[in-house]
Amino acid sequence: MLDTWTAIDFETANNDRGSACAVGLVRVSGTRVVERYSTLIRPPRAVDFFSFHNTAVHGITAQDVAGAPAWEQVHADIVEFADGSPLVAHNAAFDVGVLRQACAHSGMAHPEWDYACTLALSRRTWGRLPDHKLPTVCAHIGHTLSAHHRADADAEAAAHVLLAAMDHHGTACLLELSGASGLPLAHLPAGAPVAAPAPAVRSGGGEDRFSRWQRQARSPLPQASPDADPDGPLFGQVVCISGDLPEQGTVRVGVGRGLR
């Protein structure tokens, strides 16, 4: 029976899923936590920049991971820690995607994994909750989520969510829970070394597109043109144009006379 499994949670440095910068692991045997592991990670070189957005979520910076082990070492530690047991994660598609993408960026193979998603399981088990985000589910089951978006805390929370679901369904192992909830384990096939995919879009100086938008949004707005027509329909208004625009030059909007 699948009575041993490993809860896992990753944090990433930027919007590329392979930019792993932290991982938390919690190994469960039966209904008891038997081992824990967590570490910061130096992301694969192709995606080793930190975006303003991601750092704002988890607080990890490039300086924090400067002396951390590289992905190759951490991946070996994950494989050894899990020892062939299934993985469990809240929104498991993300965490399994990190495993696959970080290996691709590093030109590495990865083993096959069976895995369960506590987000999908929570929707099946506690359908009347207002949402099934990790803090909401933890509050419902009585688990204190000490530091959301810290990898060790989120892995611990995912483990307790699955244990609570086992208790709710009256099951004693992951295989029984899969049958009782109607959610079969998902499977990630083993992957051979492949060419790394294109890294996340970033401009010079290690800045990704989201961070560039954040910087530009904090820039002072230009003053109205002295030649603008005060009777124009947009005179005195702020015009927002979405999408990527040139860093230099003037964008003209042809509404009214002299508006830019």
PDB file of C-alpha atoms in Angstrom:
ATOM      1  CA  MET A   1       0.000   0.000   0.000  1.00  0.00           C
ATOM      2  CA  LEU A   2       1.084   3.600  -0.606  1.00  0.00           C
ATOM      3  CA  ASP A   3       1.519   4.408   3.060  1.00  0.00           C
ATOM      4  CA  THR A   4       4.671   6.518   2.554  1.00  0.00           C
ATOM      5  CA  TRP A   5       4.705   9.742   0.534  1.00  0.00           C
ATOM      6  CA  THR A   6       6.520  13.072   0.370  1.00  0.00           C
ATOM      7  CA  ALA A   7       4.898  16.509   0.491  1.00  0.00           C
ATOM      8  CA  ILE A   8       6.823  19.067  -1.564  1.00  0.00           C
ATOM      9  CA  ASP A   9       6.705  22.801  -2.181  1.00  0.00           C
ATOM     10  CA  PHE A  10       8.867  25.032  -4.385  1.00  0.00           C
ATOM     11  CA  GLU A  11       9.381  28.778  -4.560  1.00  0.00           C
ATOM     12  CA  THR A  12      10.661  30.312  -7.794  1.00  0.00           C
ATOM     13  CA  ALA A  13      12.859  33.309  -8.546  1.00  0.00           C
ATOM     14  CA  ASN A  14      10.800  34.647 -11.457  1.00  0.00           C
ATOM     15  CA  ASN A  15       7.916  33.789 -13.766  1.00  0.00           C
ATOM     16  CA  ASP A  16       9.827  30.907 -15.374  1.00  0.00           C
ATOM     17  CA  ARG A  17       8.688  27.719 -13.670  1.00  0.00           C
ATOM     18  CA  GLY A  18      12.194  26.265 -13.754  1.00  0.00           C
ATOM     19  CA  SER A  19      13.706  29.050 -11.625  1.00  0.00           C
ATOM     20  CA  ALA A  20      13.559  27.059  -8.369  1.00  0.00           C
ATOM     21  CA  CYS A  21      15.013  29.055  -5.462  1.00  0.00           C
ATOM     22  CA  ALA A  22      13.720  27.091  -2.449  1.00  0.00           C
ATOM     23  CA  VAL A  23      12.198  23.695  -1.690  1.00  0.00           C
ATOM     24  CA  GLY A  24      10.561  22.118   1.326  1.00  0.00           C
ATOM     25  CA  LEU A  25      10.004  18.362   1.786  1.00  0.00           C
ATOM     26  CA  VAL A  26       8.019  16.474   4.424  1.00  0.00           C
ATOM     27  CA  ARG A  27       8.072  12.676   4.449  1.00  0.00           C
ATOM     28  CA  VAL A  28       5.043  10.896   5.913  1.00  0.00           C
ATOM     29  CA  SER A  29       4.779   7.218   6.784  1.00  0.00           C
ATOM     30  CA  GLY A  30       1.324   5.988   7.688  1.00  0.00           C
ATOM     31  CA  THR A  31      -0.134   9.036   9.423  1.00  0.00           C
ATOM     32  CA  ARG A  32       3.078  10.329  10.997  1.00  0.00           C
ATOM     33  CA  VAL A  33       5.645  12.866   9.793  1.00  0.00           C
ATOM     34  CA  VAL A  34       8.993  11.073   9.948  1.00  0.00           C
ATOM     35  CA  GLU A  35      11.445  13.466   8.257  1.00  0.00           C
ATOM     36  CA  ARG A  36      11.789  17.031   6.973  1.00  0.00           C
ATOM     37  CA  TYR A  37      14.184  18.769   4.589  1.00  0.00           C
ATOM     38  CA  SER A  38      14.378  22.301   3.217  1.00  0.00           C
ATOM     39  CA  THR A  39      16.967  24.425   1.469  1.00  0.00           C
ATOM     40  CA  LEU A  40      17.445  27.520  -0.625  1.00  0.00           C
ATOM     41  CA  ILE A  41      18.535  26.844  -4.215  1.00  0.00           C
ATOM     42  CA  ARG A  42      20.667  28.649  -6.754  1.00  0.00           C
ATOM     43  CA  PRO A  43      18.347  28.570  -9.786  1.00  0.00           C
ATOM     44  CA  PRO A  44      19.624  27.189 -13.096  1.00  0.00           C
ATOM     45  CA  ARG A  45      21.855  29.725 -14.822  1.00  0.00           C
ATOM     46  CA  ALA A  46      19.450  30.449 -17.702  1.00  0.00           C
ATOM     47  CA  VAL A  47      16.800  31.690 -15.235  1.00  0.00           C
ATOM     48  CA  ASP A  48      18.825  32.808 -12.225  1.00  0.00           C
ATOM     49  CA  PHE A  49      17.424  36.352 -11.955  1.00  0.00           C
ATOM     50  CA  PHE A  50      14.931  37.426  -9.280  1.00  0.00           C
ATOM     51  CA  SER A  51      11.843  39.397 -10.231  1.00  0.00           C
ATOM     52  CA  PHE A  52      10.359  42.104  -8.041  1.00  0.00           C
ATOM     53  CA  HIS A  53       7.030  40.275  -8.066  1.00  0.00           C
ATOM     54  CA  ASN A  54       8.354  36.903  -6.869  1.00  0.00           C
ATOM     55  CA  THR A  55      10.588  38.404  -4.193  1.00  0.00           C
ATOM     56  CA  ALA A  56       7.602  40.405  -2.922  1.00  0.00           C
ATOM     57  CA  VAL A  57       5.737  37.098  -2.470  1.00  0.00           C
ATOM     58  CA  HIS A  58       8.368  34.965  -0.728  1.00  0.00           C
ATOM     59  CA  GLY A  59      11.071  37.437   0.327  1.00  0.00           C
ATOM     60  CA  ILE A  60      13.984  35.515  -1.235  1.00  0.00           C
ATOM     61  CA  THR A  61      16.658  37.524  -3.077  1.00  0.00           C
ATOM     62  CA  ALA A  62      19.673  36.742  -5.236  1.00  0.00           C
ATOM     63  CA  GLN A  63      21.912  37.534  -2.263  1.00  0.00           C
ATOM     64  CA  ASP A  64      20.077  34.956  -0.139  1.00  0.00           C
ATOM     65  CA  VAL A  65      20.873  32.106  -2.544  1.00  0.00           C
ATOM     66  CA  ALA A  66      24.441  33.138  -3.436  1.00  0.00           C
ATOM     67  CA  GLY A  67      25.910  30.385  -1.255  1.00  0.00           C
ATOM     68  CA  ALA A  68      23.074  27.873  -1.675  1.00  0.00           C
ATOM     69  CA  PRO A  69      23.489  24.530  -3.470  1.00  0.00           C
ATOM     70  CA  ALA A  70      22.816  24.453  -7.213  1.00  0.00           C
ATOM     71  CA  TRP A  71      19.799  22.722  -8.729  1.00  0.00           C
ATOM     72  CA  GLU A  72      21.807  19.617  -9.682  1.00  0.00           C
ATOM     73  CA  GLN A  73      22.666  18.910  -6.027  1.00  0.00           C
ATOM     74  CA  VAL A  74      19.209  19.756  -4.705  1.00  0.00           C
ATOM     75  CA  HIS A  75      17.527  17.562  -7.310  1.00  0.00           C
ATOM     76  CA  ALA A  76      19.690  14.632  -6.200  1.00  0.00           C
ATOM     77  CA  ASP A  77      18.703  15.356  -2.588  1.00  0.00           C
ATOM     78  CA  ILE A  78      15.000  15.395  -3.518  1.00  0.00           C
ATOM     79  CA  VAL A  79      15.268  12.057  -5.308  1.00  0.00           C
ATOM     80  CA  GLU A  80      17.131  10.510  -2.378  1.00  0.00           C
ATOM     81  CA  PHE A  81      14.723  11.962   0.194  1.00  0.00           C
ATOM     82  CA  ALA A  82      11.572  10.784  -1.601  1.00  0.00           C
ATOM     83  CA  ASP A  83      13.128   7.370  -2.304  1.00  0.00           C
ATOM     84  CA  GLY A  84      10.562   6.506  -4.958  1.00  0.00           C
ATOM     85  CA  SER A  85       7.533   7.532  -2.881  1.00  0.00           C
ATOM     86  CA  PRO A  86       4.721   9.572  -4.467  1.00  0.00           C
ATOM     87  CA  LEU A  87       4.827  13.350  -4.195  1.00  0.00           C
ATOM     88  CA  VAL A  88       2.044  15.460  -2.687  1.00  0.00           C
ATOM     89  CA  ALA A  89       1.661  19.207  -3.292  1.00  0.00           C
ATOM     90  CA  HIS A  90      -0.952  21.937  -3.179  1.00  0.00           C
ATOM     91  CA  ASN A  91      -1.485  22.806  -6.864  1.00  0.00           C
ATOM     92  CA  ALA A  92       0.825  19.939  -7.781  1.00  0.00           C
ATOM     93  CA  ALA A  93       0.937  20.892 -11.464  1.00  0.00           C
ATOM     94  CA  PHE A  94       3.112  23.854 -10.476  1.00  0.00           C
ATOM     95  CA  ASP A  95       5.573  21.904  -8.329  1.00  0.00           C
ATOM     96  CA  VAL A  96       5.874  19.014 -10.772  1.00  0.00           C
ATOM     97  CA  GLY A  97       6.389  21.618 -13.487  1.00  0.00           C
ATOM     98  CA  VAL A  98       9.268  23.093 -11.470  1.00  0.00           C
ATOM     99  CA  LEU A  99      10.914  19.668 -11.274  1.00  0.00           C
ATOM    100  CA  ARG A 100      10.578  19.115 -14.997  1.00  0.00           C
ATOM    101  CA  GLN A 101      11.517  22.623 -16.135  1.00  0.00           C
ATOM    102  CA  ALA A 102      14.503  23.077 -13.801  1.00  0.00           C
ATOM    103  CA  CYS A 103      15.911  19.781 -15.051  1.00  0.00           C
ATOM    104  CA  ALA A 104      15.364  20.919 -18.641  1.00  0.00           C
ATOM    105  CA  HIS A 105      17.185  24.198 -17.986  1.00  0.00           C
ATOM    106  CA  SER A 106      20.051  22.186 -16.500  1.00  0.00           C
ATOM    107  CA  GLY A 107      20.158  19.594 -19.304  1.00  0.00           C
ATOM    108  CA  MET A 108      19.333  16.834 -16.808  1.00  0.00           C
ATOM    109  CA  ALA A 109      17.203  13.725 -16.826  1.00  0.00           C
ATOM    110  CA  HIS A 110      14.528  13.285 -14.172  1.00  0.00           C
ATOM    111  CA  PRO A 111      12.901  10.115 -12.812  1.00  0.00           C
ATOM    112  CA  GLU A 112       9.232   9.294 -13.098  1.00  0.00           C
ATOM    113  CA  TRP A 113       6.975  10.526 -10.326  1.00  0.00           C
ATOM    114  CA  ASP A 114       3.495   9.628  -9.156  1.00  0.00           C
ATOM    115  CA  TYR A 115       1.853  12.565  -7.440  1.00  0.00           C
ATOM    116  CA  ALA A 116      -1.315  13.809  -5.761  1.00  0.00           C
ATOM    117  CA  CYS A 117      -2.702  17.335  -5.668  1.00  0.00           C
ATOM    118  CA  THR A 118      -4.151  18.557  -2.363  1.00  0.00           C
ATOM    119  CA  LEU A 119      -5.806  21.497  -4.155  1.00  0.00           C
ATOM    120  CA  ALA A 120      -7.913  19.129  -6.274  1.00  0.00           C
ATOM    121  CA  LEU A 121      -8.417  16.863  -3.270  1.00  0.00           C
ATOM    122  CA  SER A 122      -9.639  19.776  -1.136  1.00  0.00           C
ATOM    123  CA  ARG A 123     -12.206  20.719  -3.772  1.00  0.00           C
ATOM    124  CA  ARG A 124     -13.554  17.155  -3.675  1.00  0.00           C
ATOM    125  CA  THR A 125     -13.430  16.853   0.113  1.00  0.00           C
ATOM    126  CA  TRP A 126     -14.531  20.286   1.380  1.00  0.00           C
ATOM    127  CA  GLY A 127     -16.524  21.623  -1.540  1.00  0.00           C
ATOM    128  CA  ARG A 128     -18.377  24.316   0.412  1.00  0.00           C
ATOM    129  CA  LEU A 129     -15.309  26.347   1.354  1.00  0.00           C
ATOM    130  CA  PRO A 130     -15.263  29.847  -0.215  1.00  0.00           C
ATOM    131  CA  ASP A 131     -12.006  28.914  -1.962  1.00  0.00           C
ATOM    132  CA  HIS A 132      -9.404  26.176  -1.686  1.00  0.00           C
ATOM    133  CA  LYS A 133      -6.239  28.186  -1.317  1.00  0.00           C
ATOM    134  CA  LEU A 134      -3.785  26.723   1.161  1.00  0.00           C
ATOM    135  CA  PRO A 135      -4.489  29.238   3.993  1.00  0.00           C
ATOM    136  CA  THR A 136      -8.240  28.701   3.670  1.00  0.00           C
ATOM    137  CA  VAL A 137      -7.987  24.910   3.767  1.00  0.00           C
ATOM    138  CA  CYS A 138      -5.509  25.009   6.654  1.00  0.00           C
ATOM    139  CA  ALA A 139      -7.851  27.213   8.668  1.00  0.00           C
ATOM    140  CA  HIS A 140     -10.686  24.748   8.020  1.00  0.00           C
ATOM    141  CA  ILE A 141      -8.729  21.680   9.159  1.00  0.00           C
ATOM    142  CA  GLY A 142      -7.200  23.460  12.165  1.00  0.00           C
ATOM    143  CA  HIS A 143      -3.589  23.516  10.961  1.00  0.00           C
ATOM    144  CA  THR A 144      -1.618  26.684  11.695  1.00  0.00           C
ATOM    145  CA  LEU A 145       0.137  27.806   8.522  1.00  0.00           C
ATOM    146  CA  SER A 146       3.095  29.552  10.091  1.00  0.00           C
ATOM    147  CA  ALA A 147       4.580  31.313   7.061  1.00  0.00           C
ATOM    148  CA  HIS A 148       2.710  31.035   3.764  1.00  0.00           C
ATOM    149  CA  HIS A 149       5.025  31.054   0.722  1.00  0.00           C
ATOM    150  CA  ARG A 150       7.919  29.688   2.741  1.00  0.00           C
ATOM    151  CA  ALA A 151       8.697  26.330   1.169  1.00  0.00           C
ATOM    152  CA  ASP A 152       9.075  24.328   4.379  1.00  0.00           C
ATOM    153  CA  ALA A 153       5.860  25.730   5.874  1.00  0.00           C
ATOM    154  CA  ASP A 154       3.824  25.144   2.710  1.00  0.00           C
ATOM    155  CA  ALA A 155       5.117  21.572   2.342  1.00  0.00           C
ATOM    156  CA  GLU A 156       4.170  20.907   5.973  1.00  0.00           C
ATOM    157  CA  ALA A 157       0.720  22.371   5.324  1.00  0.00           C
ATOM    158  CA  ALA A 158       0.174  20.202   2.237  1.00  0.00           C
ATOM    159  CA  ALA A 159       1.085  17.132   4.292  1.00  0.00           C
ATOM    160  CA  HIS A 160      -1.489  18.046   6.967  1.00  0.00           C
ATOM    161  CA  VAL A 161      -4.173  18.726   4.350  1.00  0.00           C
ATOM    162  CA  LEU A 162      -3.710  15.241   2.913  1.00  0.00           C
ATOM    163  CA  LEU A 163      -3.722  13.676   6.383  1.00  0.00           C
ATOM    164  CA  ALA A 164      -6.949  15.535   7.186  1.00  0.00           C
ATOM    165  CA  ALA A 165      -8.497  14.296   3.947  1.00  0.00           C
ATOM    166  CA  MET A 166      -7.501  10.726   4.812  1.00  0.00           C
ATOM    167  CA  ASP A 167      -9.264  11.119   8.146  1.00  0.00           C
ATOM    168  CA  HIS A 168     -12.334  12.683   6.500  1.00  0.00           C
ATOM    169  CA  HIS A 169     -12.674   9.801   4.030  1.00  0.00           C
ATOM    170  CA  GLY A 170     -11.833   7.147   6.623  1.00  0.00           C
ATOM    171  CA  THR A 171      -8.786   5.884   4.727  1.00  0.00           C
ATOM    172  CA  ALA A 172      -5.411   4.672   5.982  1.00  0.00           C
ATOM    173  CA  CYS A 173      -3.106   5.272   3.021  1.00  0.00           C
ATOM    174  CA  LEU A 174      -2.727   7.314  -0.155  1.00  0.00           C
ATOM    175  CA  LEU A 175      -3.989   4.529  -2.409  1.00  0.00           C
ATOM    176  CA  GLU A 176      -7.181   4.127  -0.379  1.00  0.00           C
ATOM    177  CA  LEU A 177      -7.676   7.901  -0.357  1.00  0.00           C
ATOM    178  CA  SER A 178      -7.312   7.993  -4.125  1.00  0.00           C
ATOM    179  CA  GLY A 179     -10.130   5.480  -4.483  1.00  0.00           C
ATOM    180  CA  ALA A 180     -12.386   7.096  -1.892  1.00  0.00           C
ATOM    181  CA  SER A 181     -12.022  10.596  -3.331  1.00  0.00           C
ATOM    182  CA  GLY A 182     -12.215   9.510  -6.964  1.00  0.00           C
ATOM    183  CA  LEU A 183      -8.903  11.198  -7.723  1.00  0.00           C
ATOM    184  CA  PRO A 184      -6.352   8.743  -9.130  1.00  0.00           C
ATOM    185  CA  LEU A 185      -2.686   9.584  -8.712  1.00  0.00           C
ATOM    186  CA  ALA A 186      -1.231  11.587 -11.582  1.00  0.00           C
ATOM    187  CA  HIS A 187       1.992  10.497 -13.249  1.00  0.00           C
ATOM    188  CA  LEU A 188       5.006  12.320 -14.629  1.00  0.00           C
ATOM    189  CA  PRO A 189       6.987  10.024 -16.962  1.00  0.00           C
ATOM    190  CA  ALA A 190      10.753   9.908 -16.660  1.00  0.00           C
ATOM    191  CA  GLY A 191      12.473  12.537 -18.798  1.00  0.00           C
ATOM    192  CA  ALA A 192      15.768  12.207 -20.633  1.00  0.00           C
ATOM    193  CA  PRO A 193      18.186  15.149 -20.852  1.00  0.00           C
ATOM    194  CA  VAL A 194      16.777  17.725 -23.281  1.00  0.00           C
ATOM    195  CA  ALA A 195      17.822  21.082 -24.653  1.00  0.00           C
ATOM    196  CA  ALA A 196      16.837  23.822 -22.255  1.00  0.00           C
ATOM    197  CA  PRO A 197      13.742  25.838 -23.251  1.00  0.00           C
ATOM    198  CA  ALA A 198      14.008  29.546 -23.823  1.00  0.00           C
ATOM    199  CA  PRO A 199      14.367  31.430 -20.530  1.00  0.00           C
ATOM    200  CA  ALA A 200      11.808  33.908 -19.253  1.00  0.00           C
ATOM    201  CA  VAL A 201      11.767  37.222 -21.112  1.00  0.00           C
ATOM    202  CA  ARG A 202      14.006  39.802 -19.486  1.00  0.00           C
ATOM    203  CA  SER A 203      15.747  42.974 -20.473  1.00  0.00           C
ATOM    204  CA  GLY A 204      19.352  43.947 -19.797  1.00  0.00           C
ATOM    205  CA  GLY A 205      20.697  43.834 -16.274  1.00  0.00           C
ATOM    206  CA  GLY A 206      18.785  40.704 -15.197  1.00  0.00           C
ATOM    207  CA  GLU A 207      15.387  42.405 -15.147  1.00  0.00           C
ATOM    208  CA  ASP A 208      12.338  40.463 -16.294  1.00  0.00           C
ATOM    209  CA  ARG A 209       9.387  42.024 -18.082  1.00  0.00           C
ATOM    210  CA  PHE A 210       7.163  42.251 -14.985  1.00  0.00           C
ATOM    211  CA  SER A 211       9.903  44.054 -13.046  1.00  0.00           C
ATOM    212  CA  ARG A 212      10.423  46.446 -15.950  1.00  0.00           C
ATOM    213  CA  TRP A 213       6.697  47.268 -15.933  1.00  0.00           C
ATOM    214  CA  GLN A 214       6.864  47.852 -12.187  1.00  0.00           C
ATOM    215  CA  ARG A 215       9.792  50.238 -12.605  1.00  0.00           C
ATOM    216  CA  GLN A 216       8.134  52.112 -15.428  1.00  0.00           C
ATOM    217  CA  ALA A 217       4.879  52.382 -13.457  1.00  0.00           C
ATOM    218  CA  ARG A 218       6.769  54.237 -10.733  1.00  0.00           C
ATOM    219  CA  SER A 219       8.179  56.767 -13.205  1.00  0.00           C
ATOM    220  CA  PRO A 220       6.666  60.279 -13.132  1.00  0.00           C
ATOM    221  CA  LEU A 221       3.905  60.850 -15.653  1.00  0.00           C
ATOM    222  CA  PRO A 222       4.760  63.301 -18.456  1.00  0.00           C
ATOM    223  CA  GLN A 223       3.196  66.734 -18.372  1.00  0.00           C
ATOM    224  CA  ALA A 224       0.563  67.712 -20.910  1.00  0.00           C
ATOM    225  CA  SER A 225       1.873  69.225 -24.133  1.00  0.00           C
ATOM    226  CA  PRO A 226       1.646  73.033 -24.117  1.00  0.00           C
ATOM    227  CA  ASP A 227       0.225  72.744 -27.649  1.00  0.00           C
ATOM    228  CA  ALA A 228      -2.641  70.449 -26.604  1.00  0.00           C
ATOM    229  CA  ASP A 229      -6.182  71.586 -27.369  1.00  0.00           C
ATOM    230  CA  PRO A 230      -7.974  72.263 -24.048  1.00  0.00           C
ATOM    231  CA  ASP A 231     -11.285  71.473 -25.777  1.00  0.00           C
ATOM    232  CA  GLY A 232     -10.096  67.992 -26.861  1.00  0.00           C
ATOM    233  CA  PRO A 233     -12.028  64.985 -25.444  1.00  0.00           C
ATOM    234  CA  LEU A 234      -8.976  63.638 -23.583  1.00  0.00           C
ATOM    235  CA  PHE A 235      -7.455  66.916 -22.413  1.00  0.00           C
ATOM    236  CA  GLY A 236      -6.280  66.585 -18.810  1.00  0.00           C
ATOM    237  CA  GLN A 237      -6.933  62.831 -18.755  1.00  0.00           C
ATOM    238  CA  VAL A 238      -4.438  59.995 -18.196  1.00  0.00           C
ATOM    239  CA  VAL A 239      -4.255  57.615 -21.169  1.00  0.00           C
ATOM    240  CA  CYS A 240      -3.159  54.024 -20.472  1.00  0.00           C
ATOM    241  CA  ILE A 241      -1.760  51.963 -23.373  1.00  0.00           C
ATOM    242  CA  SER A 242      -1.193  48.258 -22.689  1.00  0.00           C
ATOM    243  CA  GLY A 243       1.575  46.113 -24.156  1.00  0.00           C
ATOM    244  CA  ASP A 244       5.280  46.618 -24.737  1.00  0.00           C
ATOM    245  CA  LEU A 245       6.371  50.048 -25.961  1.00  0.00           C
ATOM    246  CA  PRO A 246       9.810  51.343 -26.949  1.00  0.00           C
ATOM    247  CA  GLU A 247      11.997  52.479 -24.064  1.00  0.00           C
ATOM    248  CA  GLN A 248      12.768  55.689 -25.996  1.00  0.00           C
ATOM    249  CA  GLY A 249      10.716  57.942 -28.214  1.00  0.00           C
ATOM    250  CA  THR A 250       7.266  59.430 -28.213  1.00  0.00           C
ATOM    251  CA  VAL A 251       3.991  57.613 -28.669  1.00  0.00           C
ATOM    252  CA  ARG A 252       1.320  59.822 -30.211  1.00  0.00           C
ATOM    253  CA  VAL A 253      -2.380  59.261 -29.772  1.00  0.00           C
ATOM    254  CA  GLY A 254      -4.464  60.757 -32.564  1.00  0.00           C
ATOM    255  CA  VAL A 255      -7.474  61.958 -30.581  1.00  0.00           C
ATOM    256  CA  GLY A 256      -8.007  65.716 -30.557  1.00  0.00           C
ATOM    257  CA  ARG A 257      -5.422  68.279 -31.715  1.00  0.00           C
ATOM    258  CA  GLY A 258      -1.936  68.276 -30.297  1.00  0.00           C
ATOM    259  CA  LEU A 259      -2.534  65.480 -27.765  1.00  0.00           C
ATOM    260  CA  ARG A 260       0.330  63.110 -27.092  1.00  0.00           C
TER     261      ARG A 260
END
